[in-house]
Backbone as CSV, one residue per row, in Angstrom:
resi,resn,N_x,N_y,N_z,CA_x,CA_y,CA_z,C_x,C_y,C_z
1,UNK,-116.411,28.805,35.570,-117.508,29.227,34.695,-117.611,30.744,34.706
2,UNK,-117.877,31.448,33.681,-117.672,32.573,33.621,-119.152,33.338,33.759
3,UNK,-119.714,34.708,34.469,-120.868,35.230,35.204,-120.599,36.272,34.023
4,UNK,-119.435,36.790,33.075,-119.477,38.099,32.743,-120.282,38.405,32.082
5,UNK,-121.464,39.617,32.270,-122.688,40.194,32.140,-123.843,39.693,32.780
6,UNK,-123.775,38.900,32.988,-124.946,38.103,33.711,-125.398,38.584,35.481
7,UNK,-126.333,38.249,35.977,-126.944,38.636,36.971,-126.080,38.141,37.962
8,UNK,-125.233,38.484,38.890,-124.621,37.325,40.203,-123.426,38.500,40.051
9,UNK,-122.397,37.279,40.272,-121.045,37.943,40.599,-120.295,38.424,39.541
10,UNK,-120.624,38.115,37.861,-120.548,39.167,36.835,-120.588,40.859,37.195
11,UNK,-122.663,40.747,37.717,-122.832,41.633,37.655,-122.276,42.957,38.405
12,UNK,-122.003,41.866,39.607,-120.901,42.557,41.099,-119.701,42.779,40.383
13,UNK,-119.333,42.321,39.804,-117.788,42.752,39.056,-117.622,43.948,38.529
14,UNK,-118.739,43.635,37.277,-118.726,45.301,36.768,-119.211,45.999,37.098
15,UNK,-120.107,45.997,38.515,-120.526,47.395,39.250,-119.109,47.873,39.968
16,UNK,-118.204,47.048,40.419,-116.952,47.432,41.232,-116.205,48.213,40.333
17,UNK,-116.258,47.671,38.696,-115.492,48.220,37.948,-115.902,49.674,37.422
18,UNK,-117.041,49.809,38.320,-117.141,51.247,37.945,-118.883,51.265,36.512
19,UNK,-119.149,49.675,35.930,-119.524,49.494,34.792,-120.971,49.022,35.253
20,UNK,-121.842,49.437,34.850,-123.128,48.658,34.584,-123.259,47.684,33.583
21,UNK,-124.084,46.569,34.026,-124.347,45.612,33.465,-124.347,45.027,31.412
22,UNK,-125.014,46.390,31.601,-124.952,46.870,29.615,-123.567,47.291,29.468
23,UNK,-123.328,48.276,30.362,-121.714,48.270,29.733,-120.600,47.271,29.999
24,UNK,-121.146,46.587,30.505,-120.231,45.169,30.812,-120.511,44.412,29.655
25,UNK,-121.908,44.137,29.053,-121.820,43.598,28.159,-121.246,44.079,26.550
26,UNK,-121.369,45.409,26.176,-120.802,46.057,25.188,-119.647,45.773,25.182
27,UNK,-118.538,46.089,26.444,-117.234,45.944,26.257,-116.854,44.591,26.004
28,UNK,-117.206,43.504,27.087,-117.627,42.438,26.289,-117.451,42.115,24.812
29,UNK,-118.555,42.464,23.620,-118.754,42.611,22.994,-117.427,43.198,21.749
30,UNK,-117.126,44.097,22.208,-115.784,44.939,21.825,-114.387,44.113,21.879
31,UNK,-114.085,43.495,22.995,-113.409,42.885,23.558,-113.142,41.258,22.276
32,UNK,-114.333,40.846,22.117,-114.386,39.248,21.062,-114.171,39.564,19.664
33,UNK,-114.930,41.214,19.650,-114.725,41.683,18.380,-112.919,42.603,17.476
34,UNK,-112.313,42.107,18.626,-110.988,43.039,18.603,-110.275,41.261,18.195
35,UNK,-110.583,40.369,19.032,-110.047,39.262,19.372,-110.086,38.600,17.751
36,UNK,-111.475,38.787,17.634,-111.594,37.896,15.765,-111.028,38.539,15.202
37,UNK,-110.857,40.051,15.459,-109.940,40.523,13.723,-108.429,40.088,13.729
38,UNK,-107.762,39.953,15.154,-106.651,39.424,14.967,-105.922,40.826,15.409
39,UNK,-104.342,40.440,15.721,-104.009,41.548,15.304,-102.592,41.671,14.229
40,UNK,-101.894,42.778,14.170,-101.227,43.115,12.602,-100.140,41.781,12.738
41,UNK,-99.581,41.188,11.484,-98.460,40.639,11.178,-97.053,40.865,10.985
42,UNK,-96.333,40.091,11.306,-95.297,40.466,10.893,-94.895,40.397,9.472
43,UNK,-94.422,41.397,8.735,-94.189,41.247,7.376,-92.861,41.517,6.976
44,UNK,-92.546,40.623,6.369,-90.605,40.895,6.044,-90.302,40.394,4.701
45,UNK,-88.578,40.887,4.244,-88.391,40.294,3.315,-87.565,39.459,3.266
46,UNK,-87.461,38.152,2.468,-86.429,37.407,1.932,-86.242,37.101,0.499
47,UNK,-84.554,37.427,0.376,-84.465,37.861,-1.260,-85.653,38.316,-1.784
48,UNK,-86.447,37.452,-2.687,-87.375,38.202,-3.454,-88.822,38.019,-3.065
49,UNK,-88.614,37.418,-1.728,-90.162,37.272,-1.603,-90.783,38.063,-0.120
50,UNK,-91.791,37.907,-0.083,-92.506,38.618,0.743,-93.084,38.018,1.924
51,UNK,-92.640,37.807,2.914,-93.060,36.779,4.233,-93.962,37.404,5.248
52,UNK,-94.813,36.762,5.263,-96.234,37.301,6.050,-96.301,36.388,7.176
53,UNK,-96.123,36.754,8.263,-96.236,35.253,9.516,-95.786,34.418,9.411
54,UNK,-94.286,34.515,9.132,-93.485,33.561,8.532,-93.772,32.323,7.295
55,UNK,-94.574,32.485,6.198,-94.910,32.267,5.107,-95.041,32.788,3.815
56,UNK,-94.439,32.821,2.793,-94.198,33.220,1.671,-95.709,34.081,0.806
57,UNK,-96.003,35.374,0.542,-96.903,35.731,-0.133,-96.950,36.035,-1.971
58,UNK,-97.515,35.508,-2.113,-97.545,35.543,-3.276,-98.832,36.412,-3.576
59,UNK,-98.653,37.883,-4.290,-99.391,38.429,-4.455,-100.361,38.819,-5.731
60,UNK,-101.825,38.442,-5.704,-102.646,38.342,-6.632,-103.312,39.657,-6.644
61,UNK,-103.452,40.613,-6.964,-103.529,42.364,-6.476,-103.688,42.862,-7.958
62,UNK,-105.401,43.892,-7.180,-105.170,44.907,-8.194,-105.214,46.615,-7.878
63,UNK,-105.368,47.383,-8.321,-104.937,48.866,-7.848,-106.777,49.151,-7.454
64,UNK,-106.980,49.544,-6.483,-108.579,49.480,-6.241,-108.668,51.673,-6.136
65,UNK,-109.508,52.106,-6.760,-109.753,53.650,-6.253,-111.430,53.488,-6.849
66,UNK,-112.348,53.328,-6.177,-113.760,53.001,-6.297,-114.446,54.753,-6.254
67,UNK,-114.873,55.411,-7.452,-115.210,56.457,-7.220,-117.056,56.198,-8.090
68,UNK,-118.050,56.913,-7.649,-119.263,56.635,-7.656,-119.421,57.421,-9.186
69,UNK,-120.264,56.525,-9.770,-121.140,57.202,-10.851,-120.709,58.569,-11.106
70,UNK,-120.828,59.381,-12.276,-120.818,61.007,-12.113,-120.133,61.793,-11.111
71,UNK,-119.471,61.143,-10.146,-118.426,61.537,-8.944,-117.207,61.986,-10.278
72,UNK,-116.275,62.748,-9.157,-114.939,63.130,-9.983,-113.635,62.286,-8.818
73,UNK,-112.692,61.766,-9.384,-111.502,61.510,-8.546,-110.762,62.885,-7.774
74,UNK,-110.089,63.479,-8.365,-109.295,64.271,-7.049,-108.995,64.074,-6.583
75,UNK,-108.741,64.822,-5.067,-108.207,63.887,-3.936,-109.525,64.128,-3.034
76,UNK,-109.412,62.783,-2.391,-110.793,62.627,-1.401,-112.162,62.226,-2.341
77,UNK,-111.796,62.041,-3.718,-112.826,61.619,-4.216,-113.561,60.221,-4.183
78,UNK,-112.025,59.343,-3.335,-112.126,58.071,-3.862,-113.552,57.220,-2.380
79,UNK,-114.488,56.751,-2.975,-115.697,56.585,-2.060,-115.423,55.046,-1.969
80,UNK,-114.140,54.639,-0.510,-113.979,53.158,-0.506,-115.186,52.624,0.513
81,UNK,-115.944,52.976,1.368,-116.756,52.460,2.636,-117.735,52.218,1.274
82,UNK,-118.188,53.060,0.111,-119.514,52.689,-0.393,-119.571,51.575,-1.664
83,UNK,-118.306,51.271,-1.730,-117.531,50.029,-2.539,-116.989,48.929,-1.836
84,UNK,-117.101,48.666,-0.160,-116.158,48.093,0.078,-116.464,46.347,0.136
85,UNK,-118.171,46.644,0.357,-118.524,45.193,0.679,-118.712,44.574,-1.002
86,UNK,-118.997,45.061,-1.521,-118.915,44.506,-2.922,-117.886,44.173,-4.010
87,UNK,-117.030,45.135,-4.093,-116.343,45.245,-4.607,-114.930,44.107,-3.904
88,UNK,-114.890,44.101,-3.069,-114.033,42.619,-2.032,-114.750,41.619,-2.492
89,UNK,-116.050,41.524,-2.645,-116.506,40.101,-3.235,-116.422,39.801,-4.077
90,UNK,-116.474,40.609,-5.038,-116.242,40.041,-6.428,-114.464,39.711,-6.777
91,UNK,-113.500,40.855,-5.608,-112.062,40.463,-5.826,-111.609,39.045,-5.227
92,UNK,-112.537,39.073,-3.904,-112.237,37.412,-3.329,-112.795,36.156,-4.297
93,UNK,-113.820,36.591,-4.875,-114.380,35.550,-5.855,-113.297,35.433,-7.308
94,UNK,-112.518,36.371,-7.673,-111.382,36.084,-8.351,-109.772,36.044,-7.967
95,UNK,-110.085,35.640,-6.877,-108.830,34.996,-6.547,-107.661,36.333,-5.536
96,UNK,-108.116,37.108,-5.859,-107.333,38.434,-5.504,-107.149,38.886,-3.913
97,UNK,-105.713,38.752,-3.712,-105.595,38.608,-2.350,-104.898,40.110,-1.624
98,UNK,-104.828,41.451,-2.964,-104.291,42.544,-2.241,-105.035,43.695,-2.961
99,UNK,-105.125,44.590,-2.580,-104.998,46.158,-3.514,-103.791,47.239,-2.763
100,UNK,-103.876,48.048,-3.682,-103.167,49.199,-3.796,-103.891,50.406,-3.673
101,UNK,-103.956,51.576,-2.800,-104.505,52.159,-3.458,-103.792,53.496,-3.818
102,UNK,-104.580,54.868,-4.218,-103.843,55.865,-4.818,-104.244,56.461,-3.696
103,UNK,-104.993,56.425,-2.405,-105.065,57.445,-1.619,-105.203,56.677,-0.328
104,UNK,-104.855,57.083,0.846,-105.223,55.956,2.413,-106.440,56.133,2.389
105,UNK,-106.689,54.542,2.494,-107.957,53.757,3.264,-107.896,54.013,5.077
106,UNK,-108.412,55.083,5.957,-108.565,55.798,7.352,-109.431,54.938,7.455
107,UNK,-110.065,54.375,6.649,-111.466,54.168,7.409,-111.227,52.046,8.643
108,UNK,-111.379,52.186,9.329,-110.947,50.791,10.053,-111.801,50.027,9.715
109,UNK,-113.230,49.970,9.158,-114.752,49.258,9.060,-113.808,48.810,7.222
110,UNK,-113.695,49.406,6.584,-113.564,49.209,5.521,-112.071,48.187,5.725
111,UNK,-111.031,48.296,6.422,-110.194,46.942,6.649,-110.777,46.145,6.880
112,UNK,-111.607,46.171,7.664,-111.839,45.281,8.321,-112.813,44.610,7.839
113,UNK,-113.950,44.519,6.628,-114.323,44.345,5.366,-113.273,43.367,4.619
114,UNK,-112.533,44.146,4.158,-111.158,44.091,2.943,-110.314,42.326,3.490
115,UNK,-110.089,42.384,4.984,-110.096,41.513,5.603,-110.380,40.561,6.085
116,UNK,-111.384,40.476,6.191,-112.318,39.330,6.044,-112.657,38.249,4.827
117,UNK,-112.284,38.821,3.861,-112.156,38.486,2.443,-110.476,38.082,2.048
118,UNK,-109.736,38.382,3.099,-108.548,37.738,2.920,-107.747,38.568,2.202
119,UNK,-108.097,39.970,2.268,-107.776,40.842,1.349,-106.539,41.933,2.053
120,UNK,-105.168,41.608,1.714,-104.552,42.829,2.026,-104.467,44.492,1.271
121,UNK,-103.989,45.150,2.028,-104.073,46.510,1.943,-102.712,46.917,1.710
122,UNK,-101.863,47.504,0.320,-100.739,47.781,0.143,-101.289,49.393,0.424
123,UNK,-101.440,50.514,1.585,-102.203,51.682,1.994,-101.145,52.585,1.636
124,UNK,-101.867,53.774,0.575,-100.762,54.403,-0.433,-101.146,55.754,1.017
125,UNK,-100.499,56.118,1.297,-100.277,57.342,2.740,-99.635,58.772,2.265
126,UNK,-99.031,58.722,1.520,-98.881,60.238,0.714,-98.108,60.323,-0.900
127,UNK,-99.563,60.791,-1.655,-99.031,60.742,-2.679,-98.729,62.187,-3.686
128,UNK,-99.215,63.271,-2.951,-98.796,64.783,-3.281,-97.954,65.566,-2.253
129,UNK,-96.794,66.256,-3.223,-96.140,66.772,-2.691,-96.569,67.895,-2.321
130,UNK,-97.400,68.355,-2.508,-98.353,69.727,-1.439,-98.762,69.828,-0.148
131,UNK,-98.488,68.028,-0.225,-99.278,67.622,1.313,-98.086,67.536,2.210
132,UNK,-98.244,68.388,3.661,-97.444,68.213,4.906,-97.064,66.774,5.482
133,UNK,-95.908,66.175,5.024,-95.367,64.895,5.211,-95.762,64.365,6.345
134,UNK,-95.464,65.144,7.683,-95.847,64.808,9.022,-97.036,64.062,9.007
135,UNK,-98.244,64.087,7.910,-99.375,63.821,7.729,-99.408,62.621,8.075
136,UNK,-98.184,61.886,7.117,-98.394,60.141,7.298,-98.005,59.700,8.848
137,UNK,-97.790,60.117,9.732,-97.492,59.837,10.740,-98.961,59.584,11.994
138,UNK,-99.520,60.509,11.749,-100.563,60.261,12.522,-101.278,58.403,12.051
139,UNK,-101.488,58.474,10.319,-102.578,57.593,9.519,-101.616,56.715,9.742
140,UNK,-100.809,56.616,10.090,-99.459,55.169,10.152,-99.895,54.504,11.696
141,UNK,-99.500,55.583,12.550,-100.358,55.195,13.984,-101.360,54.777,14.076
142,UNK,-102.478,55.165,13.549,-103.724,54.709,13.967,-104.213,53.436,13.336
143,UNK,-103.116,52.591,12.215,-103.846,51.154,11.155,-102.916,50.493,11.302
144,UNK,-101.150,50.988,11.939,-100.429,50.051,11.940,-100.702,48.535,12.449
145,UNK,-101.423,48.847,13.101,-101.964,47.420,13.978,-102.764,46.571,13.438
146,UNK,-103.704,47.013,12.349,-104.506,46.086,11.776,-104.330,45.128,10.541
147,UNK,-104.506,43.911,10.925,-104.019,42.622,10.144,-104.312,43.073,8.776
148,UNK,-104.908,44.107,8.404,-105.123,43.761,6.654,-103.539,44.901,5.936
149,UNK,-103.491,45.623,6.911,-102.112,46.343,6.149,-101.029,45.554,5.649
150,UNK,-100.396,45.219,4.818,-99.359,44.569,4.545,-97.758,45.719,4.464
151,UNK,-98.482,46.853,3.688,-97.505,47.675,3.661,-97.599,49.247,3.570
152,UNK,-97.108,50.421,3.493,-97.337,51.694,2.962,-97.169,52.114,1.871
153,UNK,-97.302,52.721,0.766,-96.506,53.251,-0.126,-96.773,54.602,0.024
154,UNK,-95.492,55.134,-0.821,-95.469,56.739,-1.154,-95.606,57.025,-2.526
155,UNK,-96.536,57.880,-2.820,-96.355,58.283,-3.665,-96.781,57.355,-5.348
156,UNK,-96.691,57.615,-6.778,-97.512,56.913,-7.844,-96.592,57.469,-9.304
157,UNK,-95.735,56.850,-9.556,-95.156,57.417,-10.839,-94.368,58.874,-10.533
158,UNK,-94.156,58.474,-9.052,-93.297,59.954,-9.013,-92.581,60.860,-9.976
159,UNK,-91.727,60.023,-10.449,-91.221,60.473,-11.368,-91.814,61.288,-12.767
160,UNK,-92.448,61.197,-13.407,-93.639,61.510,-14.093,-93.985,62.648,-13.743
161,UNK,-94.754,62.640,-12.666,-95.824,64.105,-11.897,-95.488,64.373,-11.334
162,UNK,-94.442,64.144,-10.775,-93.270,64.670,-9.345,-93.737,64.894,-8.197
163,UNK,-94.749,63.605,-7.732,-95.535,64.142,-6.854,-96.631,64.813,-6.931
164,UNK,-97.299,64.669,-8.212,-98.823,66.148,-8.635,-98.369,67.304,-8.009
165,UNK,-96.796,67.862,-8.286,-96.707,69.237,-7.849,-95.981,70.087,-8.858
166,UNK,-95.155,70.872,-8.191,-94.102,71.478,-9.597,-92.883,71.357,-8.756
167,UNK,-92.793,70.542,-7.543,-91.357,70.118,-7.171,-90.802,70.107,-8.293
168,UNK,-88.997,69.721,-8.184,-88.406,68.964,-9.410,-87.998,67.668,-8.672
169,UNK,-87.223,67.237,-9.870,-86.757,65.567,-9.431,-86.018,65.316,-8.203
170,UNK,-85.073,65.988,-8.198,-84.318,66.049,-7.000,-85.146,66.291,-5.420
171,UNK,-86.173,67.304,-5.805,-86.605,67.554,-4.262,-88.105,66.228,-4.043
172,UNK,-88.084,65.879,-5.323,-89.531,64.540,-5.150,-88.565,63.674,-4.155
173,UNK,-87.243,63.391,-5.090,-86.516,62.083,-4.030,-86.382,62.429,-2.450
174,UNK,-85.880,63.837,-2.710,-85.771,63.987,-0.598,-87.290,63.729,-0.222
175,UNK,-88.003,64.357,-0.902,-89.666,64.013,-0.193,-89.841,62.715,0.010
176,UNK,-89.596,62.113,-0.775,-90.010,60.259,-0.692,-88.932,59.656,0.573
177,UNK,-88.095,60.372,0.805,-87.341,59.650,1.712,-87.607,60.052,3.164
178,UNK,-88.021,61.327,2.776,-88.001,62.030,4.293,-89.667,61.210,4.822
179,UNK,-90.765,61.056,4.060,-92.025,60.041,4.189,-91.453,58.790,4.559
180,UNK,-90.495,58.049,4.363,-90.126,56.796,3.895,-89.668,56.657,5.485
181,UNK,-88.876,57.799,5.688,-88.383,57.546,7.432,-89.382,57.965,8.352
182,UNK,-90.121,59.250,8.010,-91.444,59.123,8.999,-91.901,58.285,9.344
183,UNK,-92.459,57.271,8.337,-93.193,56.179,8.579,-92.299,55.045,9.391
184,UNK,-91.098,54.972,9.105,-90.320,54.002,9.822,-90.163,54.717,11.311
185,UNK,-90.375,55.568,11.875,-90.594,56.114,12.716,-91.258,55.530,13.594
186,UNK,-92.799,55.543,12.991,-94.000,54.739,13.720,-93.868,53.536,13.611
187,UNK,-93.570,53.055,12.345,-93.897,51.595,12.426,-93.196,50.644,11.592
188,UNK,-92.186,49.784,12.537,-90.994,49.177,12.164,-91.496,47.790,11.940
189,UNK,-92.535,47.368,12.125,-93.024,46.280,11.507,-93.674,46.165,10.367
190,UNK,-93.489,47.065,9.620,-94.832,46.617,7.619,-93.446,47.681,7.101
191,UNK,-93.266,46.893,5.571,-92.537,47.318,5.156,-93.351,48.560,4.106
192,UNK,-92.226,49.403,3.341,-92.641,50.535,2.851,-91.955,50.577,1.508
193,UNK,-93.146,50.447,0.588,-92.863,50.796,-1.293,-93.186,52.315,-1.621
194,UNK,-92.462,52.623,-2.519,-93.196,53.238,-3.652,-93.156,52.835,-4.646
195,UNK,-93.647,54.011,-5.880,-94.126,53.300,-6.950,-93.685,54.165,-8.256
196,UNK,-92.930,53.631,-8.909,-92.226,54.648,-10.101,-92.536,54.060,-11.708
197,UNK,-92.407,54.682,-12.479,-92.663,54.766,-13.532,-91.175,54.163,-14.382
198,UNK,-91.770,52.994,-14.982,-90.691,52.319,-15.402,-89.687,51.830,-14.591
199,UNK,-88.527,51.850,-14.989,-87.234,51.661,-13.994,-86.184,52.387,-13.300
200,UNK,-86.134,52.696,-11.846,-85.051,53.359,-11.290,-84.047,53.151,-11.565
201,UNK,-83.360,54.440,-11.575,-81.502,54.280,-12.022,-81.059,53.342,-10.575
202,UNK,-80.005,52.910,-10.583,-79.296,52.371,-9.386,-79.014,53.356,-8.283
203,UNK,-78.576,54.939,-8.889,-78.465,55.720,-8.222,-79.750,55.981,-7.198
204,UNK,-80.723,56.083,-7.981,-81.907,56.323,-7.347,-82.816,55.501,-5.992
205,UNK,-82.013,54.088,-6.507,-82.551,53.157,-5.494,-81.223,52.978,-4.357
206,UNK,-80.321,53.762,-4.511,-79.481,53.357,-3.313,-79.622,54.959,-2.963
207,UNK,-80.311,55.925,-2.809,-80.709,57.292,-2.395,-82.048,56.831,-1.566
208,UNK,-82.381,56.292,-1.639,-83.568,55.359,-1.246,-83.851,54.608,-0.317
209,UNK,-83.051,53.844,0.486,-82.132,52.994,1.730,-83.740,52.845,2.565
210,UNK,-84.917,53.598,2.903,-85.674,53.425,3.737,-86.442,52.782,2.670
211,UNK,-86.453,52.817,1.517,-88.014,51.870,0.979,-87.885,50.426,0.777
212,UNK,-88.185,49.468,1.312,-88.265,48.322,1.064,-88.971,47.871,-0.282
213,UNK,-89.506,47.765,-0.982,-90.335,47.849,-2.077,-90.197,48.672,-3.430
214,UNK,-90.125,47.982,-4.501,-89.950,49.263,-5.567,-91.500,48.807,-6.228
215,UNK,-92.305,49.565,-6.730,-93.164,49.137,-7.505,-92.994,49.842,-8.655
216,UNK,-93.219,48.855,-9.739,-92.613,49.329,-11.231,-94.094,49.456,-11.678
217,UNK,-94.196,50.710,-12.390,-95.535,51.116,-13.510,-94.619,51.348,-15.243
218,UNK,-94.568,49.957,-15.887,-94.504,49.295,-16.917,-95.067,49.953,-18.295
219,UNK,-94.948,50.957,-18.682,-95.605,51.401,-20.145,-94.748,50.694,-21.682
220,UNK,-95.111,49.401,-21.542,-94.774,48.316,-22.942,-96.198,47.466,-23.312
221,UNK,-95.692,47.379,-24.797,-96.671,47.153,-25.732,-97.415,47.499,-26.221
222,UNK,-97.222,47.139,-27.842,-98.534,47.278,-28.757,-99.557,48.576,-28.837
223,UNK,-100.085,48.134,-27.668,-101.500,48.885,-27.752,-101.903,49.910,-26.326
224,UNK,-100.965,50.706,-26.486,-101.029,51.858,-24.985,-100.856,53.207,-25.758
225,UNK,-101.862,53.877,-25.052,-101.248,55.222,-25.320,-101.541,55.921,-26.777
């Protein structure tokens, strides 16, 4: 039978451990709350599909960047903690089992939200080439572990905006690759997309060797543009 926090030989425990009674119970506390979220999956590929804990995902996903009323996007504009409990409900209530976004979700309360709702996180980790690559390395460390990540991406129509910089084409691709291995660096378990505009040449996707993932941004039909 277990005393932990309680008055007796609990309480003798965590005085030995250095812990008072309250802090026996907090950690406690910490401890059940680490236990329910789970921790990260394994995610892999076969041929064309996407295996999550050894089971096939089929992904129902939409691109989420939640910015407030009269707010501006930019970067850092995007306000996910003040969207997160709502905006998951209404995606779990339609069926929607991922997002994307255009900037990393840092925040762990907001996975862990997103998650609960059954909701994975495709976590976009660098998408301007202005920004010091090394960057994604820290934000890769600190979420690799949590069950709602499914994957990283780099970057959004690279091709297009070259990164929102004045790189050219050639130096966007070393950027995306040299991110692409950072991240495989930290973390050899979640695979890593980016996301291009229309369709890569062949050349382009065998220059490419670290991204697992291509995500295609599709400009057909009718009524665009």
């Amino acid at each position: 039978r277990s005393h932990f926090g309680s008055s007796g030989s609990g309480s003798r425990k965590a005085a030995a451990a250095g812990l008072t009674p309250i802090m026996a119970q907090w950690a406690f506390r910490l401890a059940a709350w680490i236990l329910a979220r789970g921790a990260a999956l394994p995610v892999s590929i076969s041929g064309r599909e996407i295996i999550v804990d050894g089971k096939s995902l089929f992904l129902k996903g939409v691109n989420w960047n939640p910015v407030p009323k009269g707010g501006e996007q930019g970067y850092g504009g995007v306000h996910f903690r003040g969207f997160a409990q709502t905006d998951s409900q209404l995606m779990s209530a339609a069926r929607i089992n991922a997002v994307r976004t255009y900037e990393p979700i840092v925040d762990v309360e907001v996975l862990d939200i997103l998650w609960q709702q059954g909701i994975y996180v495709l976590n976009t980790v660098y998408i301007s080439g202005d920004t010091d690559p090394d960057v994604v390395m820290k934000t890769v460390a600190a979420l690799k572990d949590h069950p709602a990540i499914l994957m990283w991406v780099i970057g959004n129509e690279w091709n297009y905006n070259m990164l929102y910089s004045g790189m050219s084409l050639d130096a966007v691709l070393a950027r995306v690759r040299k991110v692409a291995r950072l991240i495989k660096d930290v973390d050899k378990d979640h695979l890593v997309a980016t996301v291009y505009g229309m369709v890569p040449t062949e050349s382009q996707v065998q220059a490419l060797p670290e991204v697992d993932i291509w995500g295609l941004t599709v400009y057909t039909g009718f009524f665009f543009g």
